[in-house]
Tab-separated table of C-alpha atoms in Angstrom:
chain	number	residue	atom	x	y	z
A	148	MET	CA	-9.315	11.493	-7.435
A	149	SER	CA	-12.209	9.525	-8.855
A	150	THR	CA	-11.510	5.850	-9.293
A	151	ALA	CA	-14.419	4.896	-11.521
A	152	SER	CA	-13.501	2.687	-14.418
A	153	THR	CA	-14.806	5.283	-16.928
A	154	GLU	CA	-11.723	7.372	-16.196
A	155	SER	CA	-9.639	5.193	-18.450
A	156	THR	CA	-11.561	6.305	-21.578
A	157	ALA	CA	-10.101	9.781	-21.216
A	158	ARG	CA	-6.680	8.524	-22.283
A	159	THR	CA	-6.397	8.783	-26.068
A	160	ALA	CA	-2.764	9.124	-27.116
A	161	SER	CA	-0.513	6.168	-27.891
A	162	THR	CA	1.987	4.810	-25.418
A	163	PRO	CA	5.606	3.863	-26.111
A	164	GLY	CA	6.208	0.315	-27.228
A	165	ILE	CA	6.575	-2.307	-24.548
A	166	GLU	CA	9.047	-5.124	-24.520
A	167	ASN	CA	9.304	-7.959	-22.010
A	168	THR	CA	12.774	-8.302	-20.495
A	169	GLY	CA	12.094	-11.457	-18.490
A	170	SER	CA	11.609	-12.219	-14.830
A	171	LEU	CA	12.633	-9.911	-12.018
A	172	ALA	CA	15.777	-10.573	-10.041
A	173	GLY	CA	15.628	-10.907	-6.301
A	174	THR	CA	11.851	-10.754	-5.872
A	175	THR	CA	10.295	-12.627	-2.975
A	176	SER	CA	6.994	-13.325	-4.707
A	177	SER	CA	6.339	-16.683	-6.296
A	178	ALA	CA	3.607	-15.287	-8.518
A	179	LEU	CA	5.658	-13.274	-11.012
A	180	GLN	CA	4.615	-14.922	-14.263
A	181	THR	CA	2.586	-12.966	-16.784
A	182	THR	CA	0.117	-14.784	-18.965
A	183	ALA	CA	0.178	-12.463	-21.976
A	184	PRO	CA	2.832	-10.316	-23.683
A	185	VAL	CA	3.504	-7.152	-21.686
A	186	GLU	CA	2.908	-5.029	-24.778
A	187	GLU	CA	-0.648	-6.311	-25.146
A	188	GLN	CA	-1.345	-5.974	-21.424
A	189	LEU	CA	-0.289	-2.329	-21.098
A	190	GLN	CA	-1.057	-0.772	-24.486
A	191	GLU	CA	-4.486	0.499	-23.484
A	192	SER	CA	-3.925	1.046	-19.758
A	193	THR	CA	-0.935	3.388	-20.200
A	194	ALA	CA	-2.289	5.447	-23.094
A	195	SER	CA	-1.831	9.216	-22.901
A	196	HIS	CA	-0.859	9.486	-19.227
A	197	SER	CA	1.220	12.549	-20.073
A	198	SER	CA	-1.682	14.512	-21.586
A	199	VAL	CA	-3.836	13.788	-18.527
A	200	ARG	CA	-1.085	14.935	-16.169
A	201	ASP	CA	-0.684	18.231	-18.040
A	202	ALA	CA	-4.351	19.027	-17.449
A	203	ALA	CA	-4.584	17.749	-13.881
A	204	PRO	CA	-3.968	20.170	-10.993
A	205	ALA	CA	-2.246	17.518	-8.878
A	206	LEU	CA	-0.849	14.096	-9.625
A	207	PRO	CA	-2.161	11.191	-7.515
A	208	VAL	CA	0.400	9.644	-5.219
A	209	VAL	CA	-0.762	6.196	-6.343
A	210	SER	CA	-2.619	5.151	-9.485
A	211	TYR	CA	-3.872	1.723	-10.539
A	212	ARG	CA	-4.961	1.445	-14.185
A	213	LYS	CA	-6.874	-1.623	-15.380
A	214	VAL	CA	-4.901	-3.821	-12.979
A	215	THR	CA	-5.638	-7.529	-12.970
A	216	LYS	CA	-4.123	-10.394	-11.015
A	217	ARG	CA	-4.454	-14.075	-11.811
A	218	TYR	CA	-3.177	-17.201	-10.126
A	219	GLY	CA	-3.431	-19.797	-12.848
A	220	GLU	CA	-7.060	-19.827	-13.930
A	221	LEU	CA	-8.230	-17.878	-10.886
A	222	GLU	CA	-8.533	-14.121	-11.472
A	223	VAL	CA	-8.596	-12.368	-8.089
A	224	LEU	CA	-8.555	-8.784	-9.390
A	225	HIS	CA	-10.566	-7.669	-12.405
A	226	GLY	CA	-9.438	-4.437	-14.078
A	227	ILE	CA	-8.963	-2.288	-10.960
A	228	ASP	CA	-8.861	1.516	-11.446
A	229	LEU	CA	-7.892	3.414	-8.316
A	230	ASP	CA	-6.283	6.775	-7.494
A	231	ILE	CA	-5.058	7.910	-4.081
A	232	ALA	CA	-4.281	11.608	-3.632
A	233	ALA	CA	-1.521	13.105	-1.518
A	234	GLY	CA	-2.536	12.935	2.134
A	235	GLU	CA	-5.746	11.014	1.388
A	236	LYS	CA	-6.823	8.203	3.729
A	237	VAL	CA	-8.535	5.416	1.792
A	238	ALA	CA	-10.052	2.412	3.554
A	239	LEU	CA	-10.527	-0.878	1.703
A	240	ILE	CA	-13.280	-3.028	3.126
A	241	GLY	CA	-14.913	-6.217	1.940
A	242	PRO	CA	-15.203	-9.939	2.609
A	243	SER	CA	-12.151	-12.150	3.001
A	244	GLY	CA	-10.790	-13.248	-0.359
A	245	SER	CA	-12.009	-10.155	-2.207
A	246	GLY	CA	-8.480	-9.067	-3.175
A	247	LYS	CA	-7.930	-6.251	-0.662
A	248	THR	CA	-4.545	-7.474	0.532
A	249	THR	CA	-3.461	-8.266	-3.028
A	250	ILE	CA	-3.908	-4.602	-3.920
A	251	GLY	CA	-1.595	-3.617	-1.080
A	252	ARG	CA	0.970	-6.329	-1.828
A	253	MET	CA	1.216	-5.206	-5.453
A	254	LEU	CA	1.989	-1.674	-4.285
A	255	MET	CA	4.719	-3.070	-2.026
A	256	THR	CA	6.119	-5.069	-5.021
A	257	LEU	CA	5.400	-8.362	-3.260
A	258	GLU	CA	2.913	-9.411	-5.952
A	259	GLU	CA	3.291	-8.503	-9.626
A	260	PRO	CA	0.162	-7.529	-11.594
A	261	THR	CA	-0.770	-9.897	-14.361
A	262	SER	CA	-1.715	-6.896	-16.477
A	263	GLY	CA	-2.262	-3.172	-16.139
A	264	MET	CA	-0.181	-0.329	-14.733
A	265	ILE	CA	0.582	0.934	-11.225
A	266	GLU	CA	2.223	4.342	-10.813
A	267	VAL	CA	3.710	6.049	-7.752
A	268	GLU	CA	3.973	9.834	-8.089
A	269	GLY	CA	3.468	9.472	-11.819
A	270	GLU	CA	6.289	6.943	-12.299
A	271	PRO	CA	5.558	3.325	-13.281
A	272	LEU	CA	6.169	0.951	-10.412
A	273	TRP	CA	6.479	-2.389	-12.183
A	274	HIS	CA	7.895	-0.950	-15.426
A	275	MET	CA	10.696	1.400	-16.430
A	276	GLU	CA	11.707	3.256	-19.550
A	277	ARG	CA	14.541	1.962	-21.694
A	278	LYS	CA	15.406	3.379	-25.117
A	279	GLY	CA	12.036	5.078	-25.365
A	280	LYS	CA	10.085	1.942	-24.447
A	281	LEU	CA	8.434	0.716	-21.270
A	282	VAL	CA	9.982	-2.543	-20.165
A	283	ARG	CA	9.557	-4.759	-17.145
A	284	ALA	CA	11.267	-3.232	-14.092
A	285	ASN	CA	14.538	-4.633	-12.859
A	286	GLU	CA	15.411	-5.032	-9.186
A	287	GLN	CA	17.316	-1.733	-9.080
A	288	HIS	CA	14.208	0.171	-10.199
A	289	LEU	CA	11.977	-1.688	-7.733
A	290	HIS	CA	14.417	-1.025	-4.899
A	291	ARG	CA	14.349	2.710	-5.626
A	292	MET	CA	10.554	2.819	-5.847
A	293	ARG	CA	10.086	0.906	-2.582
A	294	SER	CA	11.637	3.798	-0.638
A	295	ARG	CA	8.449	5.810	-1.317
A	296	ILE	CA	6.113	3.136	0.061
A	297	GLY	CA	5.630	1.793	3.569
A	298	MET	CA	3.611	-1.223	4.679
A	299	ILE	CA	2.530	-2.557	8.042
A	300	PHE	CA	1.659	-6.248	7.959
A	301	GLN	CA	-0.660	-8.387	10.075
A	302	HIS	CA	2.433	-9.869	11.715
A	303	PHE	CA	5.179	-7.684	13.046
A	304	ASN	CA	8.251	-9.144	11.306
A	305	LEU	CA	10.670	-7.567	13.790
A	306	PHE	CA	14.263	-8.780	14.004
A	307	PRO	CA	14.296	-10.829	17.223
A	308	HIS	CA	18.049	-10.458	17.740
A	309	MET	CA	17.921	-6.639	17.573
A	310	LYS	CA	16.702	-4.289	20.260
A	311	VAL	CA	13.822	-1.959	19.469
A	312	LEU	CA	15.995	1.008	18.528
A	313	ARG	CA	18.106	-0.952	16.070
A	314	ASN	CA	14.989	-2.525	14.550
A	315	VAL	CA	13.946	1.001	13.620
A	316	THR	CA	17.347	2.399	12.555
A	317	GLU	CA	18.411	-0.527	10.373
A	318	ALA	CA	16.363	0.317	7.263
A	319	PRO	CA	17.126	4.064	7.080
A	320	ARG	CA	20.845	3.292	7.382
A	321	LYS	CA	20.915	0.398	4.893
A	322	VAL	CA	18.259	1.583	2.418
A	323	LEU	CA	18.351	5.390	2.651
A	324	GLY	CA	22.036	5.635	3.467
A	325	LEU	CA	21.564	7.827	6.541
A	326	ASP	CA	24.449	8.190	8.944
A	327	LYS	CA	24.166	6.721	12.422
A	328	GLU	CA	23.295	10.020	14.113
A	329	GLU	CA	20.491	10.998	11.731
A	330	ALA	CA	19.007	7.485	11.731
A	331	HIS	CA	19.087	7.476	15.546
A	332	GLU	CA	17.381	10.873	15.695
A	333	ARG	CA	14.610	9.814	13.322
A	334	ALA	CA	14.088	6.501	15.118
A	335	VAL	CA	13.775	8.077	18.554
A	336	GLU	CA	11.315	10.641	17.186
A	337	MET	CA	9.098	7.933	15.680
A	338	LEU	CA	9.278	5.671	18.728
A	339	CYS	CA	8.209	8.614	20.868
A	340	LYS	CA	5.350	9.244	18.442
A	341	VAL	CA	4.027	5.709	18.988
A	342	GLY	CA	4.538	5.893	22.756
A	343	LEU	CA	7.566	3.600	23.086
A	344	GLU	CA	10.266	6.025	24.189
A	345	ASP	CA	10.921	3.820	27.234
A	346	LYS	CA	11.459	0.639	25.163
A	347	LEU	CA	14.485	1.606	23.057
A	348	ASP	CA	16.819	-0.963	24.639
A	349	VAL	CA	14.315	-3.816	24.899
A	350	TYR	CA	14.269	-6.933	22.729
A	351	PRO	CA	11.013	-7.716	20.861
A	352	SER	CA	10.482	-10.863	22.949
A	353	LYS	CA	9.844	-8.633	25.968
A	354	LEU	CA	7.087	-6.638	24.258
A	355	SER	CA	3.349	-7.233	24.059
A	356	GLY	CA	1.723	-7.783	20.675
A	357	GLY	CA	0.445	-4.217	20.609
A	358	GLN	CA	3.883	-2.851	21.425
A	359	LYS	CA	5.464	-4.957	18.682
A	360	GLN	CA	2.981	-3.608	16.167
A	361	ARG	CA	3.757	-0.058	17.279
A	362	VAL	CA	7.476	-0.729	16.727
A	363	ALA	CA	6.602	-1.931	13.220
A	364	ILE	CA	4.666	1.291	12.624
A	365	ALA	CA	7.627	3.391	13.835
A	366	ARG	CA	9.965	1.378	11.597
A	367	ALA	CA	7.823	2.188	8.559
A	368	LEU	CA	7.331	5.854	9.471
A	369	VAL	CA	11.058	6.462	9.892
A	370	MET	CA	11.444	5.911	6.130
A	371	ARG	CA	9.120	8.884	5.480
A	372	PRO	CA	7.122	7.163	2.728
A	373	LYS	CA	4.734	8.975	0.412
A	374	VAL	CA	2.063	6.341	1.012
A	375	MET	CA	1.600	3.811	3.815
A	376	VAL	CA	-0.310	0.543	3.502
A	377	PHE	CA	-1.856	-0.848	6.701
A	378	ASP	CA	-2.858	-4.456	6.066
A	379	GLU	CA	-5.216	-5.737	8.781
A	380	VAL	CA	-2.710	-4.577	11.386
A	381	THR	CA	-4.906	-5.566	14.344
A	382	SER	CA	-6.011	-9.010	13.152
A	383	ALA	CA	-3.214	-10.848	14.996
A	384	LEU	CA	-3.705	-8.946	18.258
A	385	ASP	CA	-5.668	-9.866	21.336
A	386	PRO	CA	-8.865	-7.791	21.569
A	387	GLU	CA	-7.600	-5.722	24.508
A	388	LEU	CA	-4.559	-4.613	22.455
A	389	VAL	CA	-6.441	-3.494	19.346
A	390	GLY	CA	-7.338	-0.079	20.754
A	391	GLU	CA	-3.769	1.033	21.426
A	392	VAL	CA	-2.674	0.294	17.846
A	393	LEU	CA	-5.732	1.909	16.257
A	394	SER	CA	-5.135	4.968	18.434
A	395	VAL	CA	-1.613	5.349	17.033
A	396	ILE	CA	-2.841	5.006	13.444
A	397	ARG	CA	-5.608	7.511	14.150
A	398	GLU	CA	-3.067	10.060	15.375
A	399	ILE	CA	-0.900	9.534	12.306
A	400	ALA	CA	-3.919	9.984	10.048
A	401	GLU	CA	-4.866	13.241	11.751
A	402	GLU	CA	-1.468	14.711	10.860
A	403	GLY	CA	-2.568	14.470	7.231
A	404	GLU	CA	0.905	14.476	5.696
A	405	MET	CA	0.986	10.969	4.242
A	406	ALA	CA	-1.402	9.078	1.998
A	407	MET	CA	-2.733	5.930	3.650
A	408	MET	CA	-4.325	2.731	2.369
A	409	LEU	CA	-6.166	1.088	5.265
A	410	ILE	CA	-7.096	-2.547	4.604
A	411	THR	CA	-9.374	-3.371	7.488
A	412	HIS	CA	-12.303	-5.293	8.939
A	413	GLU	CA	-12.729	-2.611	11.627
A	414	MET	CA	-15.769	-0.804	10.236
A	415	ASP	CA	-15.982	1.823	12.978
A	416	PHE	CA	-12.306	2.628	12.517
A	417	ALA	CA	-12.691	2.949	8.729
A	418	ARG	CA	-15.671	5.234	9.202
A	419	GLU	CA	-13.812	7.468	11.648
A	420	VAL	CA	-10.411	7.729	9.958
A	421	ALA	CA	-10.929	7.404	6.195
A	422	ASP	CA	-11.635	10.219	3.757
A	423	ARG	CA	-12.962	7.634	1.310
A	424	VAL	CA	-14.112	4.036	1.704
A	425	ILE	CA	-13.884	1.463	-1.076
A	426	PHE	CA	-15.935	-1.729	-0.900
A	427	LYS	CA	-14.439	-4.679	-2.773
A	428	ALA	CA	-16.097	-7.968	-3.526
A	429	ASP	CA	-15.396	-10.736	-6.033
A	430	GLY	CA	-12.209	-9.009	-7.219
A	431	ARG	CA	-13.932	-5.758	-8.179
A	432	ILE	CA	-14.577	-2.335	-6.708
A	433	VAL	CA	-18.322	-2.533	-6.135
A	434	GLU	CA	-18.897	0.802	-4.444
A	435	GLU	CA	-16.934	3.755	-3.092
A	436	GLY	CA	-17.634	7.084	-1.489
A	437	LYS	CA	-17.451	9.122	1.677
A	438	PRO	CA	-17.707	7.059	4.871
A	439	GLU	CA	-21.166	8.382	5.714
A	440	ASP	CA	-22.463	7.401	2.259
A	441	ILE	CA	-20.943	3.921	2.333
A	442	PHE	CA	-22.109	3.051	5.847
A	443	GLU	CA	-25.417	4.933	5.974
A	444	ARG	CA	-26.598	5.008	2.349
A	445	PRO	CA	-25.131	1.970	0.520
A	446	GLN	CA	-26.311	1.735	-3.069
A	447	SER	CA	-25.584	-1.899	-3.936
A	448	GLU	CA	-27.302	-4.955	-2.567
A	449	ARG	CA	-23.867	-6.572	-2.141
A	450	LEU	CA	-22.680	-3.828	0.198
A	451	ARG	CA	-25.933	-3.818	2.147
A	452	ALA	CA	-25.560	-7.561	2.687
A	453	PHE	CA	-21.944	-7.130	3.809
A	454	LEU	CA	-22.962	-4.483	6.353
A	455	ASN	CA	-25.976	-6.556	7.460
A	456	LEU	CA	-28.359	-3.710	6.618
């Protein structure tokens, strides 16, 4: 579960050849251009994954290996190595612009890494195997992988013309292929979980900001993802509504069934909910550890300055 960059030296075997098959179809990101051949980018970062898996007792739900992201000349992520175990709650903290949200957006396939490898349950996210080689993923592969990942954004992104219940049933019916009865059953269960059982037939325009965010959480949970990304989910809310949303996330975390990546500026919340806290600054993981170590015994001057200690 360690995410230190020295992990990558344990991989010694060669990886299959890589060939670039061109740009992805149907992606919504505008930053999908790589700046070096895919083969060069991934040769080291994917080496001997299979031998490591054979020795490991449990495969991480999510793995980042030497992941970088550049926008032109600006490199916002520098060789990120990160593992998230099944059921683990990992909080990402750090100053604005440190690359926290970019890490989450790459997992949701909204931003493509410039180099490196991301895996979900041991399967490459942005690449797929073809004729014994790893090639750039097509839209069909990305669509299949997205079903394992959920994300809650800063803004709710609800369908304004659909009532709450249909907002939650739409994805499981269209993406997972559930029939109407099963999708309805799942949706009602999740809306009850977030305390909105009395809002099934209400349009989003009639909800408060906190209620809208809870609908968004129910909509993501109904897909039963292996990992959920919470990206600053309270930043667009009025202060008096923050508590109700954090309470729902806290309850979900306590169930312990789903891995969670919590991108947050709420330090008290990160300390209370997370199993591990990662501090990012200047595009790098500067420090990580248990919440009590990060907040009470920071080792780096950069983290101490961030926490005003």
